[in-house]
Amino acid sequence: MESAFAIIAEPNRRAILRLLVSSQQSVGQIERRLRMPQPTVSKHLRVLREAGLVEVRTDAQRRVYRLRTEPLREIDEWLAPYRAAWAGRLGALEAHLDDMDA
């Protein structure tokens, strides 16, 4: 199975995940919001589902997808040292700007 990094490297999959972070979406809603053809949306949702990044439930005739955040932990852990570096640099920038105001 591909890593979460490989799965989200594809821009359309990242766009789908961005939609699902705020709420569940049906395939039709995803199609309309991203202006993507249904076969393309379905292809990417299948990859995301097989990777465990999304879950699907059936609601009458619709398939509704929601985000599963647990598999993204690999990416979060990988980013942790970079977040620390960014925080240090932002802290230094804040101090510099405060000195300029003084």
mmCIF file of N, CA, C and O in Angstrom:
data_model
loop_
_atom_site.group_PDB
_atom_site.id
_atom_site.type_symbol
_atom_site.label_atom_id
_atom_site.label_comp_id
_atom_site.label_asym_id
_atom_site.label_seq_id
_atom_site.Cartn_x
_atom_site.Cartn_y
_atom_site.Cartn_z
ATOM 1 N N MET A 1 0.846 -1.191 0.000
ATOM 2 C CA MET A 1 0.000 0.000 0.000
ATOM 3 C C MET A 1 0.886 1.247 0.000
ATOM 4 O O MET A 1 1.918 1.286 0.645
ATOM 5 N N GLU A 2 0.431 2.268 -0.731
ATOM 6 C CA GLU A 2 1.172 3.519 -0.804
ATOM 7 C C GLU A 2 1.113 4.252 0.539
ATOM 8 O O GLU A 2 0.163 4.119 1.290
ATOM 9 N N SER A 3 2.127 5.053 0.792
ATOM 10 C CA SER A 3 2.120 5.846 2.014
ATOM 11 C C SER A 3 1.143 7.011 1.861
ATOM 12 O O SER A 3 0.738 7.363 0.747
ATOM 13 N N ALA A 4 0.792 7.597 2.976
ATOM 14 C CA ALA A 4 -0.097 8.765 2.949
ATOM 15 C C ALA A 4 0.539 9.883 2.124
ATOM 16 O O ALA A 4 -0.163 10.624 1.430
ATOM 17 N N PHE A 5 1.871 9.990 2.151
ATOM 18 C CA PHE A 5 2.561 11.010 1.369
ATOM 19 C C PHE A 5 2.286 10.834 -0.121
ATOM 20 O O PHE A 5 1.987 11.796 -0.821
ATOM 21 N N ALA A 6 2.402 9.602 -0.601
ATOM 22 C CA ALA A 6 2.172 9.330 -2.018
ATOM 23 C C ALA A 6 0.718 9.587 -2.399
ATOM 24 O O ALA A 6 0.441 10.125 -3.473
ATOM 25 N N ILE A 7 -0.180 9.243 -1.522
ATOM 26 C CA ILE A 7 -1.616 9.423 -1.809
ATOM 27 C C ILE A 7 -1.951 10.906 -1.930
ATOM 28 O O ILE A 7 -2.619 11.322 -2.870
ATOM 29 N N ILE A 8 -1.486 11.712 -1.002
ATOM 30 C CA ILE A 8 -1.869 13.130 -1.025
ATOM 31 C C ILE A 8 -0.967 13.972 -1.916
ATOM 32 O O ILE A 8 -1.184 15.169 -2.046
ATOM 33 N N ALA A 9 -0.002 13.346 -2.572
ATOM 34 C CA ALA A 9 0.824 14.086 -3.521
ATOM 35 C C ALA A 9 -0.002 14.561 -4.713
ATOM 36 O O ALA A 9 0.337 15.560 -5.348
ATOM 37 N N GLU A 10 -1.097 13.890 -4.993
ATOM 38 C CA GLU A 10 -1.949 14.225 -6.129
ATOM 39 C C GLU A 10 -2.848 15.406 -5.752
ATOM 40 O O GLU A 10 -3.583 15.344 -4.773
ATOM 41 N N PRO A 11 -2.802 16.509 -6.498
ATOM 42 C CA PRO A 11 -3.546 17.724 -6.127
ATOM 43 C C PRO A 11 -5.058 17.544 -6.014
ATOM 44 O O PRO A 11 -5.684 18.159 -5.146
ATOM 45 N N ASN A 12 -5.664 16.730 -6.866
ATOM 46 C CA ASN A 12 -7.115 16.536 -6.776
ATOM 47 C C ASN A 12 -7.496 15.831 -5.482
ATOM 48 O O ASN A 12 -8.532 16.131 -4.886
ATOM 49 N N ARG A 13 -6.667 14.913 -5.031
ATOM 50 C CA ARG A 13 -6.948 14.229 -3.760
ATOM 51 C C ARG A 13 -6.833 15.198 -2.594
ATOM 52 O O ARG A 13 -7.639 15.147 -1.661
ATOM 53 N N ARG A 14 -5.851 16.084 -2.638
ATOM 54 C CA ARG A 14 -5.730 17.093 -1.578
ATOM 55 C C ARG A 14 -6.962 18.001 -1.576
ATOM 56 O O ARG A 14 -7.464 18.372 -0.520
ATOM 57 N N ALA A 15 -7.454 18.349 -2.753
ATOM 58 C CA ALA A 15 -8.643 19.204 -2.843
ATOM 59 C C ALA A 15 -9.849 18.497 -2.234
ATOM 60 O O ALA A 15 -10.639 19.120 -1.510
ATOM 61 N N ILE A 16 -9.985 17.213 -2.496
ATOM 62 C CA ILE A 16 -11.092 16.446 -1.908
ATOM 63 C C ILE A 16 -10.953 16.405 -0.395
ATOM 64 O O ILE A 16 -11.932 16.619 0.335
ATOM 65 N N LEU A 17 -9.765 16.166 0.102
ATOM 66 C CA LEU A 17 -9.550 16.131 1.557
ATOM 67 C C LEU A 17 -9.865 17.484 2.180
ATOM 68 O O LEU A 17 -10.436 17.551 3.270
ATOM 69 N N ARG A 18 -9.500 18.581 1.493
ATOM 70 C CA ARG A 18 -9.814 19.927 2.015
ATOM 71 C C ARG A 18 -11.317 20.113 2.166
ATOM 72 O O ARG A 18 -11.775 20.724 3.125
ATOM 73 N N LEU A 19 -12.084 19.599 1.209
ATOM 74 C CA LEU A 19 -13.547 19.695 1.315
ATOM 75 C C LEU A 19 -14.068 18.882 2.495
ATOM 76 O O LEU A 19 -14.967 19.313 3.211
ATOM 77 N N LEU A 20 -13.504 17.699 2.664
ATOM 78 C CA LEU A 20 -14.015 16.790 3.686
ATOM 79 C C LEU A 20 -13.576 17.168 5.100
ATOM 80 O O LEU A 20 -14.145 16.673 6.065
ATOM 81 N N VAL A 21 -12.593 18.033 5.225
ATOM 82 C CA VAL A 21 -12.137 18.403 6.570
ATOM 83 C C VAL A 21 -13.226 19.165 7.328
ATOM 84 O O VAL A 21 -13.316 19.065 8.543
ATOM 85 N N SER A 22 -14.078 19.885 6.612
ATOM 86 C CA SER A 22 -15.110 20.671 7.295
ATOM 87 C C SER A 22 -16.443 19.942 7.412
ATOM 88 O O SER A 22 -17.199 20.222 8.338
ATOM 89 N N SER A 23 -16.740 19.036 6.477
ATOM 90 C CA SER A 23 -18.009 18.318 6.560
ATOM 91 C C SER A 23 -18.030 17.139 5.593
ATOM 92 O O SER A 23 -17.252 17.088 4.645
ATOM 93 N N GLN A 24 -18.945 16.229 5.859
ATOM 94 C CA GLN A 24 -19.160 15.105 4.947
ATOM 95 C C GLN A 24 -19.682 15.652 3.626
ATOM 96 O O GLN A 24 -20.366 16.668 3.614
ATOM 97 N N GLN A 25 -19.379 14.948 2.548
ATOM 98 C CA GLN A 25 -19.829 15.384 1.234
ATOM 99 C C GLN A 25 -20.244 14.169 0.415
ATOM 100 O O GLN A 25 -19.598 13.121 0.491
ATOM 101 N N SER A 26 -21.268 14.343 -0.387
ATOM 102 C CA SER A 26 -21.632 13.292 -1.335
ATOM 103 C C SER A 26 -20.742 13.429 -2.569
ATOM 104 O O SER A 26 -20.093 14.463 -2.780
ATOM 105 N N VAL A 27 -20.720 12.388 -3.377
ATOM 106 C CA VAL A 27 -19.936 12.439 -4.612
ATOM 107 C C VAL A 27 -20.401 13.620 -5.462
ATOM 108 O O VAL A 27 -19.576 14.373 -5.996
ATOM 109 N N GLY A 28 -21.714 13.816 -5.569
ATOM 110 C CA GLY A 28 -22.250 14.927 -6.356
ATOM 111 C C GLY A 28 -21.809 16.288 -5.837
ATOM 112 O O GLY A 28 -21.495 17.191 -6.619
ATOM 113 N N GLN A 29 -21.785 16.442 -4.522
ATOM 114 C CA GLN A 29 -21.330 17.715 -3.939
ATOM 115 C C GLN A 29 -19.858 17.955 -4.268
ATOM 116 O O GLN A 29 -19.467 19.082 -4.590
ATOM 117 N N ILE A 30 -19.052 16.914 -4.163
ATOM 118 C CA ILE A 30 -17.631 17.044 -4.471
ATOM 119 C C ILE A 30 -17.450 17.424 -5.938
ATOM 120 O O ILE A 30 -16.666 18.326 -6.258
ATOM 121 N N GLU A 31 -18.177 16.754 -6.829
ATOM 122 C CA GLU A 31 -18.118 17.063 -8.265
ATOM 123 C C GLU A 31 -18.406 18.542 -8.512
ATOM 124 O O GLU A 31 -17.653 19.223 -9.218
ATOM 125 N N ARG A 32 -19.506 19.013 -7.940
ATOM 126 C CA ARG A 32 -19.920 20.406 -8.174
ATOM 127 C C ARG A 32 -18.925 21.391 -7.586
ATOM 128 O O ARG A 32 -18.565 22.375 -8.236
ATOM 129 N N ARG A 33 -18.493 21.151 -6.382
ATOM 130 C CA ARG A 33 -17.609 22.121 -5.714
ATOM 131 C C ARG A 33 -16.240 22.186 -6.365
ATOM 132 O O ARG A 33 -15.626 23.250 -6.413
ATOM 133 N N LEU A 34 -15.752 21.050 -6.855
ATOM 134 C CA LEU A 34 -14.422 21.029 -7.472
ATOM 135 C C LEU A 34 -14.477 21.125 -8.997
ATOM 136 O O LEU A 34 -13.429 21.158 -9.642
ATOM 137 N N ARG A 35 -15.701 21.125 -9.543
ATOM 138 C CA ARG A 35 -15.885 21.176 -11.001
ATOM 139 C C ARG A 35 -15.048 20.091 -11.684
ATOM 140 O O ARG A 35 -14.272 20.353 -12.593
ATOM 141 N N MET A 36 -15.246 18.885 -11.182
ATOM 142 C CA MET A 36 -14.513 17.721 -11.664
ATOM 143 C C MET A 36 -15.523 16.698 -12.177
ATOM 144 O O MET A 36 -16.587 16.540 -11.570
ATOM 145 N N PRO A 37 -15.219 15.993 -13.259
ATOM 146 C CA PRO A 37 -16.159 14.968 -13.732
ATOM 147 C C PRO A 37 -16.329 13.832 -12.718
ATOM 148 O O PRO A 37 -15.395 13.498 -11.983
ATOM 149 N N GLN A 38 -17.513 13.242 -12.704
ATOM 150 C CA GLN A 38 -17.823 12.173 -11.749
ATOM 151 C C GLN A 38 -16.821 11.023 -11.797
ATOM 152 O O GLN A 38 -16.382 10.555 -10.749
ATOM 153 N N PRO A 39 -16.417 10.533 -12.992
ATOM 154 C CA PRO A 39 -15.452 9.431 -12.999
ATOM 155 C C PRO A 39 -14.122 9.786 -12.327
ATOM 156 O O PRO A 39 -13.517 8.961 -11.646
ATOM 157 N N THR A 40 -13.699 11.026 -12.478
ATOM 158 C CA THR A 40 -12.451 11.470 -11.854
ATOM 159 C C THR A 40 -12.599 11.508 -10.340
ATOM 160 O O THR A 40 -11.729 11.030 -9.602
ATOM 161 N N VAL A 41 -13.709 12.080 -9.867
ATOM 162 C CA VAL A 41 -13.968 12.129 -8.426
ATOM 163 C C VAL A 41 -14.011 10.717 -7.859
ATOM 164 O O VAL A 41 -13.371 10.425 -6.839
ATOM 165 N N SER A 42 -14.733 9.835 -8.524
ATOM 166 C CA SER A 42 -14.859 8.455 -8.039
ATOM 167 C C SER A 42 -13.512 7.752 -7.982
ATOM 168 O O SER A 42 -13.227 7.009 -7.044
ATOM 169 N N LYS A 43 -12.676 7.977 -8.990
ATOM 170 C CA LYS A 43 -11.343 7.362 -9.018
ATOM 171 C C LYS A 43 -10.515 7.803 -7.808
ATOM 172 O O LYS A 43 -9.914 6.988 -7.105
ATOM 173 N N HIS A 44 -10.523 9.100 -7.546
ATOM 174 C CA HIS A 44 -9.729 9.621 -6.430
ATOM 175 C C HIS A 44 -10.317 9.185 -5.086
ATOM 176 O O HIS A 44 -9.571 8.870 -4.152
ATOM 177 N N LEU A 45 -11.637 9.157 -4.983
ATOM 178 C CA LEU A 45 -12.259 8.700 -3.739
ATOM 179 C C LEU A 45 -11.937 7.229 -3.476
ATOM 180 O O LEU A 45 -11.732 6.843 -2.325
ATOM 181 N N ARG A 46 -11.870 6.426 -4.521
ATOM 182 C CA ARG A 46 -11.514 5.015 -4.343
ATOM 183 C C ARG A 46 -10.100 4.890 -3.776
ATOM 184 O O ARG A 46 -9.863 4.144 -2.831
ATOM 185 N N VAL A 47 -9.155 5.667 -4.314
ATOM 186 C CA VAL A 47 -7.779 5.636 -3.816
ATOM 187 C C VAL A 47 -7.742 6.093 -2.362
ATOM 188 O O VAL A 47 -7.090 5.464 -1.514
ATOM 189 N N LEU A 48 -8.453 7.176 -2.051
ATOM 190 C CA LEU A 48 -8.481 7.691 -0.678
ATOM 191 C C LEU A 48 -9.132 6.690 0.273
ATOM 192 O O LEU A 48 -8.674 6.507 1.404
ATOM 193 N N ARG A 49 -10.187 6.021 -0.183
ATOM 194 C CA ARG A 49 -10.874 5.025 0.645
ATOM 195 C C ARG A 49 -9.961 3.818 0.893
ATOM 196 O O ARG A 49 -9.840 3.347 2.017
ATOM 197 N N GLU A 50 -9.303 3.329 -0.144
ATOM 198 C CA GLU A 50 -8.417 2.181 0.009
ATOM 199 C C GLU A 50 -7.233 2.499 0.922
ATOM 200 O O GLU A 50 -6.726 1.615 1.606
ATOM 201 N N ALA A 51 -6.819 3.758 0.954
ATOM 202 C CA ALA A 51 -5.729 4.180 1.838
ATOM 203 C C ALA A 51 -6.216 4.438 3.256
ATOM 204 O O ALA A 51 -5.412 4.686 4.155
ATOM 205 N N GLY A 52 -7.534 4.394 3.463
ATOM 206 C CA GLY A 52 -8.089 4.624 4.793
ATOM 207 C C GLY A 52 -8.237 6.083 5.157
ATOM 208 O O GLY A 52 -8.508 6.416 6.306
ATOM 209 N N LEU A 53 -8.056 6.982 4.185
ATOM 210 C CA LEU A 53 -8.151 8.408 4.466
ATOM 211 C C LEU A 53 -9.591 8.918 4.492
ATOM 212 O O LEU A 53 -9.857 9.981 5.050
ATOM 213 N N VAL A 54 -10.503 8.182 3.860
ATOM 214 C CA VAL A 54 -11.916 8.543 3.891
ATOM 215 C C VAL A 54 -12.742 7.293 4.157
ATOM 216 O O VAL A 54 -12.300 6.176 3.899
ATOM 217 N N GLU A 55 -13.940 7.523 4.673
ATOM 218 C CA GLU A 55 -14.932 6.467 4.876
ATOM 219 C C GLU A 55 -16.157 6.832 4.062
ATOM 220 O O GLU A 55 -16.422 8.014 3.832
ATOM 221 N N VAL A 56 -16.902 5.826 3.666
ATOM 222 C CA VAL A 56 -18.111 6.068 2.884
ATOM 223 C C VAL A 56 -19.293 5.396 3.564
ATOM 224 O O VAL A 56 -19.146 4.347 4.184
ATOM 225 N N ARG A 57 -20.442 6.043 3.465
ATOM 226 C CA ARG A 57 -21.687 5.431 3.918
ATOM 227 C C ARG A 57 -22.720 5.691 2.838
ATOM 228 O O ARG A 57 -22.641 6.672 2.098
ATOM 229 N N THR A 58 -23.668 4.806 2.753
ATOM 230 C CA THR A 58 -24.731 4.944 1.766
ATOM 231 C C THR A 58 -25.933 5.599 2.429
ATOM 232 O O THR A 58 -26.354 5.201 3.514
ATOM 233 N N ASP A 59 -26.459 6.613 1.775
ATOM 234 C CA ASP A 59 -27.641 7.335 2.239
ATOM 235 C C ASP A 59 -28.623 7.346 1.070
ATOM 236 O O ASP A 59 -28.516 8.181 0.174
ATOM 237 N N ALA A 60 -29.543 6.362 1.075
ATOM 238 C CA ALA A 60 -30.477 6.150 -0.045
ATOM 239 C C ALA A 60 -29.666 5.882 -1.307
ATOM 240 O O ALA A 60 -28.934 4.912 -1.357
ATOM 241 N N GLN A 61 -29.742 6.766 -2.285
ATOM 242 C CA GLN A 61 -29.020 6.581 -3.550
ATOM 243 C C GLN A 61 -27.639 7.231 -3.546
ATOM 244 O O GLN A 61 -26.895 7.086 -4.502
ATOM 245 N N ARG A 62 -27.319 7.947 -2.495
ATOM 246 C CA ARG A 62 -26.061 8.712 -2.462
ATOM 247 C C ARG A 62 -24.995 7.998 -1.658
ATOM 248 O O ARG A 62 -25.297 7.305 -0.695
ATOM 249 N N ARG A 63 -23.766 8.234 -2.049
ATOM 250 C CA ARG A 63 -22.626 7.804 -1.249
ATOM 251 C C ARG A 63 -22.042 9.059 -0.611
ATOM 252 O O ARG A 63 -21.712 10.022 -1.300
ATOM 253 N N VAL A 64 -21.930 9.030 0.707
ATOM 254 C CA VAL A 64 -21.453 10.197 1.453
ATOM 255 C C VAL A 64 -20.105 9.838 2.059
ATOM 256 O O VAL A 64 -19.954 8.810 2.720
ATOM 257 N N TYR A 65 -19.130 10.727 1.841
ATOM 258 C CA TYR A 65 -17.762 10.488 2.294
ATOM 259 C C TYR A 65 -17.415 11.409 3.444
ATOM 260 O O TYR A 65 -17.882 12.543 3.505
ATOM 261 N N ARG A 66 -16.605 10.895 4.344
ATOM 262 C CA ARG A 66 -16.086 11.713 5.444
ATOM 263 C C ARG A 66 -14.611 11.412 5.638
ATOM 264 O O ARG A 66 -14.137 10.318 5.326
ATOM 265 N N LEU A 67 -13.902 12.384 6.161
ATOM 266 C CA LEU A 67 -12.460 12.284 6.385
ATOM 267 C C LEU A 67 -12.153 11.402 7.586
ATOM 268 O O LEU A 67 -12.856 11.453 8.594
ATOM 269 N N ARG A 68 -11.109 10.599 7.478
ATOM 270 C CA ARG A 68 -10.547 9.857 8.614
ATOM 271 C C ARG A 68 -9.167 10.446 8.856
ATOM 272 O O ARG A 68 -8.302 10.386 7.993
ATOM 273 N N THR A 69 -8.960 11.042 10.003
ATOM 274 C CA THR A 69 -7.701 11.749 10.257
ATOM 275 C C THR A 69 -6.567 10.847 10.741
ATOM 276 O O THR A 69 -5.407 11.214 10.634
ATOM 277 N N GLU A 70 -6.895 9.670 11.265
ATOM 278 C CA GLU A 70 -5.855 8.811 11.842
ATOM 279 C C GLU A 70 -4.713 8.514 10.866
ATOM 280 O O GLU A 70 -3.547 8.584 11.256
ATOM 281 N N PRO A 71 -4.986 8.184 9.603
ATOM 282 C CA PRO A 71 -3.878 7.898 8.685
ATOM 283 C C PRO A 71 -2.982 9.106 8.394
ATOM 284 O O PRO A 71 -1.858 8.945 7.938
ATOM 285 N N LEU A 72 -3.469 10.300 8.669
ATOM 286 C CA LEU A 72 -2.663 11.492 8.435
ATOM 287 C C LEU A 72 -1.628 11.711 9.535
ATOM 288 O O LEU A 72 -0.777 12.589 9.424
ATOM 289 N N ARG A 73 -1.678 10.891 10.559
ATOM 290 C CA ARG A 73 -0.731 11.004 11.664
ATOM 291 C C ARG A 73 0.712 10.864 11.176
ATOM 292 O O ARG A 73 1.611 11.545 11.663
ATOM 293 N N GLU A 74 0.944 9.990 10.187
ATOM 294 C CA GLU A 74 2.288 9.802 9.625
ATOM 295 C C GLU A 74 2.841 11.140 9.116
ATOM 296 O O GLU A 74 3.990 11.487 9.378
ATOM 297 N N ILE A 75 1.996 11.886 8.440
ATOM 298 C CA ILE A 75 2.418 13.178 7.901
ATOM 299 C C ILE A 75 2.612 14.180 9.027
ATOM 300 O O ILE A 75 3.578 14.944 9.043
ATOM 301 N N ASP A 76 1.704 14.182 9.984
ATOM 302 C CA ASP A 76 1.807 15.090 11.119
ATOM 303 C C ASP A 76 3.105 14.864 11.887
ATOM 304 O O ASP A 76 3.799 15.817 12.237
ATOM 305 N N GLU A 77 3.447 13.608 12.114
ATOM 306 C CA GLU A 77 4.686 13.293 12.834
ATOM 307 C C GLU A 77 5.910 13.720 12.033
ATOM 308 O O GLU A 77 6.889 14.211 12.592
ATOM 309 N N TRP A 78 5.854 13.552 10.722
ATOM 310 C CA TRP A 78 6.977 13.943 9.881
ATOM 311 C C TRP A 78 7.159 15.463 9.902
ATOM 312 O O TRP A 78 8.279 15.972 9.866
ATOM 313 N N LEU A 79 6.060 16.208 9.973
ATOM 314 C CA LEU A 79 6.109 17.669 9.962
ATOM 315 C C LEU A 79 6.522 18.280 11.296
ATOM 316 O O LEU A 79 6.906 19.448 11.341
ATOM 317 N N ALA A 80 6.456 17.528 12.381
ATOM 318 C CA ALA A 80 6.703 18.069 13.726
ATOM 319 C C ALA A 80 8.020 18.847 13.827
ATOM 320 O O ALA A 80 8.026 19.975 14.331
ATOM 321 N N PRO A 81 9.165 18.319 13.374
ATOM 322 C CA PRO A 81 10.398 19.100 13.512
ATOM 323 C C PRO A 81 10.385 20.392 12.686
ATOM 324 O O PRO A 81 10.981 21.399 13.088
ATOM 325 N N TYR A 82 9.693 20.373 11.560
ATOM 326 C CA TYR A 82 9.608 21.576 10.738
ATOM 327 C C TYR A 82 8.743 22.631 11.413
ATOM 328 O O TYR A 82 9.046 23.829 11.353
ATOM 329 N N ARG A 83 7.669 22.184 12.077
ATOM 330 C CA ARG A 83 6.833 23.119 12.829
ATOM 331 C C ARG A 83 7.652 23.803 13.912
ATOM 332 O O ARG A 83 7.512 25.013 14.125
ATOM 333 N N ALA A 84 8.493 23.033 14.594
ATOM 334 C CA ALA A 84 9.338 23.605 15.644
ATOM 335 C C ALA A 84 10.295 24.646 15.050
ATOM 336 O O ALA A 84 10.492 25.716 15.629
ATOM 337 N N ALA A 85 10.869 24.345 13.902
ATOM 338 C CA ALA A 85 11.774 25.295 13.249
ATOM 339 C C ALA A 85 11.029 26.557 12.835
ATOM 340 O O ALA A 85 11.519 27.677 13.022
ATOM 341 N N TRP A 86 9.817 26.388 12.268
ATOM 342 C CA TRP A 86 9.032 27.543 11.861
ATOM 343 C C TRP A 86 8.662 28.384 13.070
ATOM 344 O O TRP A 86 8.709 29.612 13.016
ATOM 345 N N ALA A 87 8.289 27.737 14.165
ATOM 346 C CA ALA A 87 7.892 28.481 15.369
ATOM 347 C C ALA A 87 9.062 29.325 15.879
ATOM 348 O O ALA A 87 8.875 30.484 16.261
ATOM 349 N N GLY A 88 10.260 28.734 15.850
ATOM 350 C CA GLY A 88 11.443 29.491 16.283
ATOM 351 C C GLY A 88 11.699 30.683 15.391
ATOM 352 O O GLY A 88 12.015 31.782 15.872
ATOM 353 N N ARG A 89 11.570 30.498 14.116
ATOM 354 C CA ARG A 89 11.800 31.604 13.171
ATOM 355 C C ARG A 89 10.722 32.671 13.299
ATOM 356 O O ARG A 89 11.009 33.857 13.200
ATOM 357 N N LEU A 90 9.482 32.250 13.500
ATOM 358 C CA LEU A 90 8.406 33.217 13.668
ATOM 359 C C LEU A 90 8.585 33.996 14.972
ATOM 360 O O LEU A 90 8.311 35.188 15.038
ATOM 361 N N GLY A 91 9.084 33.298 15.999
ATOM 362 C CA GLY A 91 9.369 33.978 17.262
ATOM 363 C C GLY A 91 10.450 35.032 17.082
ATOM 364 O O GLY A 91 10.357 36.146 17.614
ATOM 365 N N ALA A 92 11.490 34.692 16.319
ATOM 366 C CA ALA A 92 12.563 35.646 16.051
ATOM 367 C C ALA A 92 12.041 36.828 15.235
ATOM 368 O O ALA A 92 12.412 37.981 15.492
ATOM 369 N N LEU A 93 11.181 36.569 14.264
ATOM 370 C CA LEU A 93 10.591 37.645 13.469
ATOM 371 C C LEU A 93 9.750 38.554 14.354
ATOM 372 O O LEU A 93 9.830 39.783 14.249
ATOM 373 N N GLU A 94 8.947 37.964 15.237
ATOM 374 C CA GLU A 94 8.126 38.760 16.142
ATOM 375 C C GLU A 94 9.001 39.661 17.018
ATOM 376 O O GLU A 94 8.712 40.850 17.184
ATOM 377 N N ALA A 95 10.089 39.108 17.550
ATOM 378 C CA ALA A 95 11.000 39.902 18.389
ATOM 379 C C ALA A 95 11.610 41.036 17.566
ATOM 380 O O ALA A 95 11.719 42.182 18.047
ATOM 381 N N HIS A 96 12.017 40.760 16.359
ATOM 382 C CA HIS A 96 12.596 41.775 15.490
ATOM 383 C C HIS A 96 11.586 42.900 15.210
ATOM 384 O O HIS A 96 11.932 44.083 15.265
ATOM 385 N N LEU A 97 10.350 42.526 14.908
ATOM 386 C CA LEU A 97 9.320 43.532 14.643
ATOM 387 C C LEU A 97 9.016 44.358 15.887
ATOM 388 O O LEU A 97 8.779 45.567 15.784
ATOM 389 N N ASP A 98 9.026 43.701 17.054
ATOM 390 C CA ASP A 98 8.818 44.458 18.299
ATOM 391 C C ASP A 98 9.937 45.458 18.515
ATOM 392 O O ASP A 98 9.706 46.592 18.942
ATOM 393 N N ASP A 99 11.187 45.048 18.206
ATOM 394 C CA ASP A 99 12.346 45.962 18.339
ATOM 395 C C ASP A 99 12.200 47.139 17.381
ATOM 396 O O ASP A 99 12.571 48.260 17.728
ATOM 397 N N MET A 100 11.685 46.908 16.188
ATOM 398 C CA MET A 100 11.518 47.984 15.220
ATOM 399 C C MET A 100 10.458 48.969 15.697
ATOM 400 O O MET A 100 10.587 50.180 15.435
ATOM 401 N N ASP A 101 9.424 48.484 16.382
ATOM 402 C CA ASP A 101 8.372 49.361 16.891
ATOM 403 C C ASP A 101 8.871 50.208 18.060
ATOM 404 O O ASP A 101 8.370 51.322 18.269
ATOM 405 N N ALA A 102 9.844 49.712 18.782
ATOM 406 C CA ALA A 102 10.317 50.399 19.990
ATOM 407 C C ALA A 102 11.216 51.574 19.677
ATOM 408 O O ALA A 102 11.618 51.935 18.684
#
